[in-house]
mmCIF file of C-alpha atoms in Angstrom:
data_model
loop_
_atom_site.group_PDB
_atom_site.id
_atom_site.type_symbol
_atom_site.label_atom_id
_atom_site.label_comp_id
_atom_site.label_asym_id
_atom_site.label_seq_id
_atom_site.Cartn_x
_atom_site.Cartn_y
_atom_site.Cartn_z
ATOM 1 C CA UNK A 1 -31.520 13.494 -12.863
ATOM 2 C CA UNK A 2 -32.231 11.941 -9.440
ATOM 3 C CA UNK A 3 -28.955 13.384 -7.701
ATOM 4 C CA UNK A 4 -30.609 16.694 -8.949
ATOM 5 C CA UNK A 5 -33.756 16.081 -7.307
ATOM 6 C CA UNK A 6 -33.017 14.888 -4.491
ATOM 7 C CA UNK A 7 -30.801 18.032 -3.978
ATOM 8 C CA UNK A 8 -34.357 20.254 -4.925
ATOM 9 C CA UNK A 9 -36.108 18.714 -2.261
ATOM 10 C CA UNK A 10 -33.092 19.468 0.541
ATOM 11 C CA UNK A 11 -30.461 21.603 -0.494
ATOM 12 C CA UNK A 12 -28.232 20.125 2.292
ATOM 13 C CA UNK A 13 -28.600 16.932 0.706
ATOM 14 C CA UNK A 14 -25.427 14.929 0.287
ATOM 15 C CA UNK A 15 -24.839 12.605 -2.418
ATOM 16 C CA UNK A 16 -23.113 9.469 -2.780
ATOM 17 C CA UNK A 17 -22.868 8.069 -6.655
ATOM 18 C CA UNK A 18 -21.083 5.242 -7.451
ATOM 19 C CA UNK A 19 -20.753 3.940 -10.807
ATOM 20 C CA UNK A 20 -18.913 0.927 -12.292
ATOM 21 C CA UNK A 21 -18.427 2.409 -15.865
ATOM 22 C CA UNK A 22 -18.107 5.322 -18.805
ATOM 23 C CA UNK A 23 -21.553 5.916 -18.506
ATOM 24 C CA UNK A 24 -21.480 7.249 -14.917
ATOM 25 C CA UNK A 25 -18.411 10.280 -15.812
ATOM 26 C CA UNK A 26 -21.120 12.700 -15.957
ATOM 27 C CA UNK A 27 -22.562 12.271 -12.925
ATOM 28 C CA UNK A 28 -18.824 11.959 -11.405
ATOM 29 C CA UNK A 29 -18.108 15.070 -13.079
ATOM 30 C CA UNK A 30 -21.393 16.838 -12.005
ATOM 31 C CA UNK A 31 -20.896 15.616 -8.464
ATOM 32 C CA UNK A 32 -17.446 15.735 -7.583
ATOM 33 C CA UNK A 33 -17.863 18.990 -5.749
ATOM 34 C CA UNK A 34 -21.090 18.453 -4.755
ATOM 35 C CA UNK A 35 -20.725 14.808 -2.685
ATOM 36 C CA UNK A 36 -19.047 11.444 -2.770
ATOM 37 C CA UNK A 37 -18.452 9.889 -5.973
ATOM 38 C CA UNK A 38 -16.739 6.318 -6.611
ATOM 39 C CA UNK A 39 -15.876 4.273 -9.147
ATOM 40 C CA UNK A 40 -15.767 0.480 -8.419
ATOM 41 C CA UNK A 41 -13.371 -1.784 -10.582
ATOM 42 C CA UNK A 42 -10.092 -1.688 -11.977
ATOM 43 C CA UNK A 43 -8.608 1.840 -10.929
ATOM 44 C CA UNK A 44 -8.729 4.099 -14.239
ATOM 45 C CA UNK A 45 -9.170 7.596 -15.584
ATOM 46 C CA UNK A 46 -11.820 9.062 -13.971
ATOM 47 C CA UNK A 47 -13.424 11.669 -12.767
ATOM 48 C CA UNK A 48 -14.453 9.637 -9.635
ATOM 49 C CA UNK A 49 -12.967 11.272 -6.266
ATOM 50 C CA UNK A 50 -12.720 7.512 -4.837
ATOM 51 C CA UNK A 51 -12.263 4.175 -5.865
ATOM 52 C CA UNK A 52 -12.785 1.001 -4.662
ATOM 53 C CA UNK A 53 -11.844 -2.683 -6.109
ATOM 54 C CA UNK A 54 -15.504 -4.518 -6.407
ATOM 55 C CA UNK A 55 -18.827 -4.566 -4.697
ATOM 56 C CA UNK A 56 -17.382 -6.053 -1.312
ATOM 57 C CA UNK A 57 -15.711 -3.120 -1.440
ATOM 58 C CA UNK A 58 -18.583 -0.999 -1.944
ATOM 59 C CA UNK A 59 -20.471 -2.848 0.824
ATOM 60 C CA UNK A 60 -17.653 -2.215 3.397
ATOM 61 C CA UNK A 61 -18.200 1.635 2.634
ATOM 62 C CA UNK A 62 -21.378 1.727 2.988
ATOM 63 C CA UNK A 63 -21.113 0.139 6.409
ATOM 64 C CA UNK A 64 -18.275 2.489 7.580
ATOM 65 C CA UNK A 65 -20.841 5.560 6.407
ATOM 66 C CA UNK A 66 -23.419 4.015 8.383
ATOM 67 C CA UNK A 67 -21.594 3.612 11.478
ATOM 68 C CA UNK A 68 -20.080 7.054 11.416
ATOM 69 C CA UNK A 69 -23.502 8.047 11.153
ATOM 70 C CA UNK A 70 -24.250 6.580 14.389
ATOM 71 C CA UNK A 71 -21.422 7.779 15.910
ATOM 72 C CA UNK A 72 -21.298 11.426 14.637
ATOM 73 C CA UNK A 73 -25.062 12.159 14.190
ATOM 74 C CA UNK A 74 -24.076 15.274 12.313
ATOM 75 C CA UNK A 75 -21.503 14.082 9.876
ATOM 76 C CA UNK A 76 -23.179 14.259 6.999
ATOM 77 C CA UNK A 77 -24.977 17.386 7.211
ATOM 78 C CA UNK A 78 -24.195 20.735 5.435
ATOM 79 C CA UNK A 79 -21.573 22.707 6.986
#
């Protein structure tokens, strides 16, 4: 429900979800055309557009967002 609202309150809204297990597929599923979604772990079915290996992992992205945030002001807005 919070992707949802979030997206209510600014339609241009991106999303990032990431998830670690089955109970995040719906929200992968929901959100795969609608923002970022990745599923940390052991690479398997999924309906995740990215993965990455473990939480260092997810760190590290979050820092690379970030700084392409500061370099591109405009990269995550709607196109």
């Amino acid at each position: 429900d919070c992707p949802v609202l979030l997206r209510h309150e600014d339609p241009q809204a991106k999303v990032l979800y990431i998830g670690d297990d089955a109970t995040d597929e719906d929200a992968f599923k929901i959100l795969k055309t609608k923002g970022m979604t990745v599923c940390v772990g052991k690479k398997r079915a999924s309906a995740a557009r990215y993965y990455v290996n473990n939480v260092v992992e997810v760190y590290q992205l979050l820092k690379n967002i970030k700084q392409e945030k500061k370099l591109c002001p405009n990269i995550l807005t709607a196109s």
